[in-house]
Coordinates of C-alpha atoms and ligand atoms in Angstrom, one line a residue:
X21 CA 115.6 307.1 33.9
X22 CA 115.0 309.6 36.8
X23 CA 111.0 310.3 37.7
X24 CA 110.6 314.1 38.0
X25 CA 111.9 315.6 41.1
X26 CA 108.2 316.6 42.1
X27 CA 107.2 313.1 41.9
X28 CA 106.8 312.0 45.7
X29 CA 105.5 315.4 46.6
X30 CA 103.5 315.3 44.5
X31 CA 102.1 311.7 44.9
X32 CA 101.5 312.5 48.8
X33 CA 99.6 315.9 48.0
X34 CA 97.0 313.9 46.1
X35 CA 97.1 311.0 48.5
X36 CA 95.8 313.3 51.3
X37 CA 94.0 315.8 49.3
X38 CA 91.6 312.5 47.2
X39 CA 91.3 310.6 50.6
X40 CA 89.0 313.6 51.7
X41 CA 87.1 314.1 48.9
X42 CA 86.5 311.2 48.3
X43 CA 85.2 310.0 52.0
X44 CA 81.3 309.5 52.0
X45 CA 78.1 310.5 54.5
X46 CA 76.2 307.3 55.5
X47 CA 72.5 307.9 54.4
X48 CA 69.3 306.3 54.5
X49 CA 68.4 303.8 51.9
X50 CA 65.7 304.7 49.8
X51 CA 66.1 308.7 50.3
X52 CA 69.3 309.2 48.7
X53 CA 67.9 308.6 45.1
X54 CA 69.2 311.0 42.6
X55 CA 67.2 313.2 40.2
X56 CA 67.5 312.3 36.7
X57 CA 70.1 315.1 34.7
X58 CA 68.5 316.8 31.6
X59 CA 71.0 315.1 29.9
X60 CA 71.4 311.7 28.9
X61 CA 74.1 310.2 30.5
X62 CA 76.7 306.8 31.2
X63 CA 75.4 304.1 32.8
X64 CA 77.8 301.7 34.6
X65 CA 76.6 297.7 35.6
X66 CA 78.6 296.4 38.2
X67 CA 79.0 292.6 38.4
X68 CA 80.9 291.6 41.5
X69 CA 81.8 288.0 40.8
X70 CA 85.0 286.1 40.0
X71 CA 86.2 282.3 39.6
X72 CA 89.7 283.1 41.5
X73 CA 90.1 286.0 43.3
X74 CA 93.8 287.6 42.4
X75 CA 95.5 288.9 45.4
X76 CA 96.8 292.5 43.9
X77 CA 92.6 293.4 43.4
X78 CA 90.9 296.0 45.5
X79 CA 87.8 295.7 43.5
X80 CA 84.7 294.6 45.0
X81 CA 84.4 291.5 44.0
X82 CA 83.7 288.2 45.9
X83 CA 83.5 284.1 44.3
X84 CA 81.5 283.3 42.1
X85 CA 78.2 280.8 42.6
X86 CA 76.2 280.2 40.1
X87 CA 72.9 280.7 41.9
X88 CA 74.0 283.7 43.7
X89 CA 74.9 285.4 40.6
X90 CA 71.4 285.1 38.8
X91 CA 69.5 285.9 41.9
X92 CA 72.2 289.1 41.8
X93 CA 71.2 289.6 38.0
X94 CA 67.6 289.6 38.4
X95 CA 68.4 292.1 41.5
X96 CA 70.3 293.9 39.4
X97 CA 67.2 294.3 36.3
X98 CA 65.0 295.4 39.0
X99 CA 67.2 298.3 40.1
X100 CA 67.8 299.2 36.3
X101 CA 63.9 299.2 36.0
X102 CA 64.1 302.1 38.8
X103 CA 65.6 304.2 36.9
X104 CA 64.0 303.7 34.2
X105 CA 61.0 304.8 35.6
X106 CA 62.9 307.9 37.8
X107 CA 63.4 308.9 34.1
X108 CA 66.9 308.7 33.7
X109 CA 67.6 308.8 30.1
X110 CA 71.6 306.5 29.1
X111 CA 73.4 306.4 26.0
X112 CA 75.9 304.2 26.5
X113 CA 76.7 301.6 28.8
X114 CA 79.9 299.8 30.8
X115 CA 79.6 296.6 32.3
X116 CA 83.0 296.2 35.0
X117 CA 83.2 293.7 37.6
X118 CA 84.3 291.5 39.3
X119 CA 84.0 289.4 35.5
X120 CA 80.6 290.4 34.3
X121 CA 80.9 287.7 31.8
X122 CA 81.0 284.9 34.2
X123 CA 76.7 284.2 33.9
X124 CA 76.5 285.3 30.2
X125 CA 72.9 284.2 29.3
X126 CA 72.2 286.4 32.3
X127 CA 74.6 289.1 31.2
X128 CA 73.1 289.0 28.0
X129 CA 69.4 289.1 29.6
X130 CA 70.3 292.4 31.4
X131 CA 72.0 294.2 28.5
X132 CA 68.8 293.2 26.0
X133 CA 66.5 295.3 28.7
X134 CA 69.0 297.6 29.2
X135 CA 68.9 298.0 25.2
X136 CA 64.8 298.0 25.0
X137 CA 64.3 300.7 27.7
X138 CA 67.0 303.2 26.4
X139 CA 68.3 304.1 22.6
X140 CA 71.9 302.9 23.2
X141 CA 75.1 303.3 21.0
X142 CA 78.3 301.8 22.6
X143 CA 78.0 298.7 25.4
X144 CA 81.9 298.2 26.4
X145 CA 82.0 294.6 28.6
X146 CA 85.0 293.4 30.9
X147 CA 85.7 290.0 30.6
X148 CA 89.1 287.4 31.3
X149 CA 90.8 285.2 28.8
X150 CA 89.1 282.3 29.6
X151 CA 85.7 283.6 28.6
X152 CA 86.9 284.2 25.3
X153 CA 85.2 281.8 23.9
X154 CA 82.2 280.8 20.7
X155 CA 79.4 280.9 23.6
X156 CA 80.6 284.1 25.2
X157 CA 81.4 285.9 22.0
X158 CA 77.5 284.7 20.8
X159 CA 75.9 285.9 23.8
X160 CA 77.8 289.1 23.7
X161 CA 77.0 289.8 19.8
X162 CA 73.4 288.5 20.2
X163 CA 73.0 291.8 21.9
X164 CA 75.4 294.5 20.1
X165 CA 78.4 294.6 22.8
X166 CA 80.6 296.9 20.8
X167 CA 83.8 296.8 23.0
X168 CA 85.2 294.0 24.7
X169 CA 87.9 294.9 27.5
X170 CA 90.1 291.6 28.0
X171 CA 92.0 291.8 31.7
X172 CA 95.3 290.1 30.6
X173 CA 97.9 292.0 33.2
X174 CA 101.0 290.2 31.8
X175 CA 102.1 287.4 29.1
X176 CA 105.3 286.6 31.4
X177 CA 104.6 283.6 32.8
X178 CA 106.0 284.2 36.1
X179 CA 104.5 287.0 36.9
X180 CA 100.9 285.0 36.0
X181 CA 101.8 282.5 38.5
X182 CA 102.6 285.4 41.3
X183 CA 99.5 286.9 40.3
X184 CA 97.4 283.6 40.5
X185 CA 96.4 284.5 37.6
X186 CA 98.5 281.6 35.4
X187 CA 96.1 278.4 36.6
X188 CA 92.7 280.2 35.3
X189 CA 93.6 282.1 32.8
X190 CA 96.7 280.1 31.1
X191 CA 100.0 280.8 29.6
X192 CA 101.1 283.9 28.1
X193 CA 100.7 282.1 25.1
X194 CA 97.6 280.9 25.9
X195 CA 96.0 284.0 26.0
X196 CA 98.1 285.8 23.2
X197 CA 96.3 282.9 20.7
X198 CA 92.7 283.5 22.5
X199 CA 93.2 287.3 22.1
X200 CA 94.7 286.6 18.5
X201 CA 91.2 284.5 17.8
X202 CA 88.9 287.0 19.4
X203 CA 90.5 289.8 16.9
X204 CA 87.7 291.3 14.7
X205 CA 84.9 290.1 16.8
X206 CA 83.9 293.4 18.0
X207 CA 84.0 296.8 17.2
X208 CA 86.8 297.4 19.6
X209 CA 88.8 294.8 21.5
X210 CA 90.8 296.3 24.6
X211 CA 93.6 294.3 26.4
X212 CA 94.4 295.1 29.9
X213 CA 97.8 295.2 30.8
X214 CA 99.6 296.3 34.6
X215 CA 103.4 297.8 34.8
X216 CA 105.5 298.0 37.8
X217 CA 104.9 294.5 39.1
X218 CA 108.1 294.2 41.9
X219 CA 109.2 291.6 40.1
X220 CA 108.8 292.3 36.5
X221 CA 111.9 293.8 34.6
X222 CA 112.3 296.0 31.9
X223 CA 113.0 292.3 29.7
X224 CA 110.1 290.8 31.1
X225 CA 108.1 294.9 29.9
X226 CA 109.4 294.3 26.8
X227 CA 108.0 290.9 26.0
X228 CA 104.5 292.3 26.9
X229 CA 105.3 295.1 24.3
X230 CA 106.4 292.6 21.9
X231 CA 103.3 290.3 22.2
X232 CA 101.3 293.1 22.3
X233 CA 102.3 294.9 18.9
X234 CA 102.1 291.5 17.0
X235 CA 98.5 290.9 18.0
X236 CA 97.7 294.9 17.0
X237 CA 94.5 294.4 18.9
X238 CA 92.3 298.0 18.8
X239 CA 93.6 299.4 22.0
X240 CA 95.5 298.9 24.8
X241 CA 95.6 300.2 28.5
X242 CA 98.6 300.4 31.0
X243 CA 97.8 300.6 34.1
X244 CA 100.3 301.2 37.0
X245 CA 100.1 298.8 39.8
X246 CA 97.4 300.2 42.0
X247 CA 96.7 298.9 45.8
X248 CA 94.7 299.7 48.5
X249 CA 95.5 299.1 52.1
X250 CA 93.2 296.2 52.9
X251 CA 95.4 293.9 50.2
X252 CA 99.0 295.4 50.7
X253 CA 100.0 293.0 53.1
X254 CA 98.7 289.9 50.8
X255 CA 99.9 291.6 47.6
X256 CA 103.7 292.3 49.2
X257 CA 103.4 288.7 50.2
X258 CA 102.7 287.0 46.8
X259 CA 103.9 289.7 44.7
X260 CA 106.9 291.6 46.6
X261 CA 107.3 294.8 47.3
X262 CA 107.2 297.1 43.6
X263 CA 109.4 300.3 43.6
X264 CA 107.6 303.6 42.4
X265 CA 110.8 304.6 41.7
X266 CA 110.7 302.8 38.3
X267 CA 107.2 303.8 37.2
X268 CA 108.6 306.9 35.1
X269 CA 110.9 304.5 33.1
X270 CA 108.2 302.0 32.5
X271 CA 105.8 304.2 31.3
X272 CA 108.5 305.9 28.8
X273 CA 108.9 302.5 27.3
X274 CA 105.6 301.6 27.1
X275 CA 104.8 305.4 25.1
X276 CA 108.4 305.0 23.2
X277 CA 106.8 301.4 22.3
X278 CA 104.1 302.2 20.9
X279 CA 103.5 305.7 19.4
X280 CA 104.3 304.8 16.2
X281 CA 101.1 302.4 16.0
X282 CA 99.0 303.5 18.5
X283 CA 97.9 307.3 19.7
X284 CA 97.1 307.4 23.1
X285 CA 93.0 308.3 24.1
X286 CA 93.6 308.8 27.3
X287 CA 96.9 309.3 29.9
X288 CA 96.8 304.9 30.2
X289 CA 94.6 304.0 27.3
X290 CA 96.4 304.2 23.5
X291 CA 94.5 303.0 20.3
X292 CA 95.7 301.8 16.9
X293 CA 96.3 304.6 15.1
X294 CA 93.1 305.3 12.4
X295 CA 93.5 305.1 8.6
X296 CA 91.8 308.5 7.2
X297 CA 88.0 307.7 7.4
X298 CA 87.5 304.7 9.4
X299 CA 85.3 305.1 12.9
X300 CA 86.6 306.3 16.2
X301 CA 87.4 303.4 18.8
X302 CA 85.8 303.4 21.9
X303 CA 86.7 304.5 24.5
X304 CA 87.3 303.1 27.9
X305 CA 86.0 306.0 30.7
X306 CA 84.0 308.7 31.3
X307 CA 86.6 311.4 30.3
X308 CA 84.6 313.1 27.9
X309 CA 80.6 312.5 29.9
X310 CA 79.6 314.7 32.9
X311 CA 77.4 312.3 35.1
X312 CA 77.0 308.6 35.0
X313 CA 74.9 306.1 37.2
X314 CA 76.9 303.2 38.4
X315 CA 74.1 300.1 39.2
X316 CA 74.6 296.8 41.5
X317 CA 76.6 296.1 44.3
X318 CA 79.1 298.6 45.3
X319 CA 78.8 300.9 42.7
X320 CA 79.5 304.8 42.8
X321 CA 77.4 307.6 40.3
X322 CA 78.1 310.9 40.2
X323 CA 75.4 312.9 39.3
X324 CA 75.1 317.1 39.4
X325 CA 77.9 317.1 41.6
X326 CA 76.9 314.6 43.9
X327 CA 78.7 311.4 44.6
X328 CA 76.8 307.7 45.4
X329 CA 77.1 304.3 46.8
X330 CA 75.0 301.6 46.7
X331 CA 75.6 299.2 49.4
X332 CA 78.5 296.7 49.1
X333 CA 76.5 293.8 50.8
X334 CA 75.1 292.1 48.2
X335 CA 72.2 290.4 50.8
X336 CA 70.9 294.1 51.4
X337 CA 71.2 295.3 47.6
X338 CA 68.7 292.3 46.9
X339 CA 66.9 292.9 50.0
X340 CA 66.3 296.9 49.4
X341 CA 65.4 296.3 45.9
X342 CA 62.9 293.8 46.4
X343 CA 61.5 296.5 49.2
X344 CA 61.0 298.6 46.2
X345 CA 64.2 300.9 47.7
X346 CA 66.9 302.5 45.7
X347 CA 69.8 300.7 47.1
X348 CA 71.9 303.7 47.5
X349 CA 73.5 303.7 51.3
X350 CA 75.9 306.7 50.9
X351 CA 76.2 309.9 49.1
X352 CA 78.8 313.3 49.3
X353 CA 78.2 316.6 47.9
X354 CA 81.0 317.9 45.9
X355 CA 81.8 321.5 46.5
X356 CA 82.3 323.5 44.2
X357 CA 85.9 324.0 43.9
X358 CA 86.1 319.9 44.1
X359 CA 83.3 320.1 41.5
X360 CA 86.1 321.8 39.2
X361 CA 88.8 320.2 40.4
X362 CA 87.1 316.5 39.3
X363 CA 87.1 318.2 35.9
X364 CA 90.3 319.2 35.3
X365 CA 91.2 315.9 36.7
X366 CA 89.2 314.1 34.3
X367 CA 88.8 315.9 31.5
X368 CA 92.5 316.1 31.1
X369 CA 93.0 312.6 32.0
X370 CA 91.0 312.2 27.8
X371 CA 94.1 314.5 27.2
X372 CA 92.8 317.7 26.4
X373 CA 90.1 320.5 28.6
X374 CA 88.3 322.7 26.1
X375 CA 88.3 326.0 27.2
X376 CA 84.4 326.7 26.3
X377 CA 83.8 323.2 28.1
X378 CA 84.7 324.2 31.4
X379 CA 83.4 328.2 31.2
X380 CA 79.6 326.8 30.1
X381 CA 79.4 324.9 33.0
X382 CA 81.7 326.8 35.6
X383 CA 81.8 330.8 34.0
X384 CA 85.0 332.7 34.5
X385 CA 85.2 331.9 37.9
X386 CA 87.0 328.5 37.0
X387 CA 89.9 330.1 36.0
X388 CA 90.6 332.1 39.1
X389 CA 89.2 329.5 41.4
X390 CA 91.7 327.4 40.0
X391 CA 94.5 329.3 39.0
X392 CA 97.0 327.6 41.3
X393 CA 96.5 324.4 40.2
X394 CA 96.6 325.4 36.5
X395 CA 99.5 327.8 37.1
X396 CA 101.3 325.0 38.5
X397 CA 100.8 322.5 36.1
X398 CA 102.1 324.6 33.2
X399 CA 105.3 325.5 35.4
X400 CA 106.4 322.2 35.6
X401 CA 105.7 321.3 31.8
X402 CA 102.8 318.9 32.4
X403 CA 100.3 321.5 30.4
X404 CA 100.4 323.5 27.2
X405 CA 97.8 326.5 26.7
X406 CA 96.3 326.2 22.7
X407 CA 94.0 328.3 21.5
X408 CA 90.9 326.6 22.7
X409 CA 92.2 324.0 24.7
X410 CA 94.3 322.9 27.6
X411 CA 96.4 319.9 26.4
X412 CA 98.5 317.5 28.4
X413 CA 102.6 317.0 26.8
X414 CA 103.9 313.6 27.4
X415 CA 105.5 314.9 31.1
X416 CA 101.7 315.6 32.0
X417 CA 100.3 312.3 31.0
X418 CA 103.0 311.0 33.1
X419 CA 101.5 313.3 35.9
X420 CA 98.4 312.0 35.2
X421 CA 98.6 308.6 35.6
X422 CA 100.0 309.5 39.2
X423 CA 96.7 311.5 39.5
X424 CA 94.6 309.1 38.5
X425 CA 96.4 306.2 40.6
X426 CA 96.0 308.2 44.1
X427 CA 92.7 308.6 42.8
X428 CA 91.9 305.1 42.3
X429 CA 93.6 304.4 45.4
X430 CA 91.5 306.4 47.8
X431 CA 88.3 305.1 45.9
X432 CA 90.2 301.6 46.8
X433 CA 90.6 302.8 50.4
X434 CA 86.6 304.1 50.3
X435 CA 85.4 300.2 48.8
X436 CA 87.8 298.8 51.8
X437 CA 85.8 300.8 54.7
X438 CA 82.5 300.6 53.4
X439 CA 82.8 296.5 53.2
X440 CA 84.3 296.8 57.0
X441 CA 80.9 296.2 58.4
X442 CA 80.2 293.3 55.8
X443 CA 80.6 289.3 56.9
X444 CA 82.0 287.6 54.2
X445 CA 79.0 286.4 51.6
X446 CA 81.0 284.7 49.3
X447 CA 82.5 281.8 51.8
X448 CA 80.7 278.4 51.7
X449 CA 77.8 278.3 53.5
X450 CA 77.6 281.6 54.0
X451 CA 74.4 282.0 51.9
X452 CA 74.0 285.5 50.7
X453 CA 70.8 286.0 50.3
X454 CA 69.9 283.6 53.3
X455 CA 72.1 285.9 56.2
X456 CA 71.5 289.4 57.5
X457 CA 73.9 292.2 56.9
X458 CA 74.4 293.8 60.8
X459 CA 74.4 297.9 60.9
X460 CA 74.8 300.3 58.1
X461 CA 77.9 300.1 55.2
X462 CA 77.8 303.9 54.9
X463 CA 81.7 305.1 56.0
X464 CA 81.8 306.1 60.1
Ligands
SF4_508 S1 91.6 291.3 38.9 FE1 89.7 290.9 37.8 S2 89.6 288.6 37.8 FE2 91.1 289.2 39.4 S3 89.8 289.4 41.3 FE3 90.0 291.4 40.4 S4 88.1 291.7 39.2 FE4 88.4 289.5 39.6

């Protein structure tokens, strides 16, 4: 199966045209903090640490130490406490990492402030199959986690072991009978999965299709292999070299496989399909909320069309916090026209733009500011124009996955440079709260 003809095109269009708007102004710490929005809004809890660091991951994450990650925790309570009293008002909450569920009595400390300062309805946590455990699942209940997000990759064995992934985690069916016991615990369980690994095969897709559909957890998200330059070399080297050639076909198998038991939520993430009456799942991003505050190391907010990041060394997060400074080091103002442009991109990537959505907060302008865009999009197939709505056809959530992959990718690019100034804190002996971070992490 051909991708479209535009795909390459296409692809280096976005490359160029998300590298620049995503690309930061350093700041000063401490005078970059954002006004609280009117509205309530997302807040995301970033928690950098890892047992094994795979080799494909451009997160920002470093290894875990037990002591470093509770001094990070109570860093991380004190910055919540901030906004707090800035008066930011957050409905629901997304702890990503890094594997926030590697401390989880401290996990489990932050969410119950999290939950006594603000009226919260949905906490969605990241975790790996090893944490599914009795003590994890406790800790997580104990304070209402409603969706558990379990970062499985693959069940093919082979591919584990590329992925050093296979010695932590276990077999495939290892964590096929973790995930099968975890079923139930939560109001939503989310697997994880990547496609386009170099050297998986359409047999190899399959088996994770199969595995998948017999464990009918709540949801599932495909994710296409997504790199930044900092880990190509050491990715190529452990995992090969993977063709985008055979994206298109992969991602028609995984939608052939399972529409007739799961509907998709988004362009990547599909859940079972609902008997008449029964509550929504929930859902993995921030398709459908305007602004969200990202807090901890290395995290991004975007708020009223401005974009932050808070500093990626995790000695100067705890050392401007315990100043009494909003550890933000970098922010960007989104023009307007990007301001619109982040829309469509998200909005669509939940599948569908409402019309009156998009003319409350932009007027009539948006659809002549952006006419070539949406004009484009419908020409090639990837939109159709309802009555109220824009809505993606299965062409366009092809389309935008590629979106959302360059997008993902220049964010990965953005983490890369900002850690450029950063000695490694998570080597032995490297104590990181004990050494100083030299110069600024704000992007030159
Ligand atoms: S893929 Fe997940 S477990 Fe692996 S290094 Fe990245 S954040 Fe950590």
């Amino acid at each position: 199966m051909k991708p479209p003809w535009f795909e390459r095109p296409f692809t280096s269009l976005l490359r160029r045209e998300y590298a620049a708007a995503v690309r930061f102004d350093a700041g000063s710490p401490g005078e970059l903090a954002p006004a609280a929005p009117r509205r309530p809004c997302q807040l995301y809890v970033h928690v950098p640490f890892c047992e094994s660091l795979c080799p494909f991951c451009s997160f920002h994450r470093v290894a875990y130490r037990e002591q470093k990650a509770r001094a990070y925790f109570g860093a991380l309570r004190r910055e919540i406490l901030m906004y707090h009293a800035g008066g930011f008002q957050f409905s629901d909450v997304y702890v990503g990492g890094g594997t926030p569920t590697v401390a989880p009595a401290e996990l489990a400390a932050t969410l119950r402030l999290i939950r006594s300062l603000w009226p919260i309805r949905t906490v969605s946590v990241e975790t790996n199959p090893n944490h599914l455990t009795e003590e994890v699942f406790d800790a997580l209940l104990s304070v209402g986690v409603s969706r558990l997000s379990v970062g499985v990759q693959s069940f093919d064995d082979e591919l584990l072991k590329e992925m050093g992934r296979y010695e932590p985690y276990g077999s495939g069916a290892a964590i096929a009978s973790r995930l099968a016991a975890a079923k139930g615990r939560f109001a939503t369980l989310n697997v994880d999965m990547i496609f386009n690994f170099a050297r998986q095969t359409p047999a190899s897709l399959e088996h994770d299709l199969e595995t998948l559909l017999a464990l009918e957890v709540d949801q599932l998200s495909f994710y296409p292999l997504m790199t930044a330059a900092s880990t190509r070399r050491r990715m190529q080297k452990s995992l090969g070299q993977s063709d985008p050639g055979r994206r298109y076909e992969y991602y028609e198998r995984i939608l052939g496989a399972l529409q007739s038991r799961y509907e998709p939520t988004s362009a990547w993430c599909f859940s079972r399909r609902r008997v008449a009456g029964a509550a929504p799942p929930i859902d993995e991003y921030i398709a459908h909320q305007d602004d969200y505050v990202g807090v901890g190391s290395g995290s991004f907010s975007y708020i009223d069309g401005r974009m932050y990041s808070t500093t990626f060394s995790l000695n100067r997060y705890r050392e401007l916090l315990e100043a009494g400074r909003v550890p933000i080091t970098a922010s960007k103002a989104l023009t307007l026209k990007q301001r619109m442009r982040y829309d469509f991109l998200v909005r669509l990537f939940g599948l569908s733009l409402p019309y009156s959505e998009v003319e409350a907060k932009f007027g009539a302008r948006f659809w002549w500011m952006m006419a070539p865009e949406i004009t484009a999009m419908r020409l090639i197939g990837a939109t159709r124009h309802g009555r109220q709505a824009i809505r993606l056809t299965p062409l366009g959530m092809y389309c935008w996955v590629l979106m959302m992959a360059e997008f993902f990718t220049a964010v990965n690019e953005i983490r890369d440079e900002m850690r450029l100034h950063i000695r490694d804190e998570s080597r032995p002996g490297q104590g990181m709260w004990a050494e100083r971070v030299s110069g600024g992490v704000g992007p030159r």
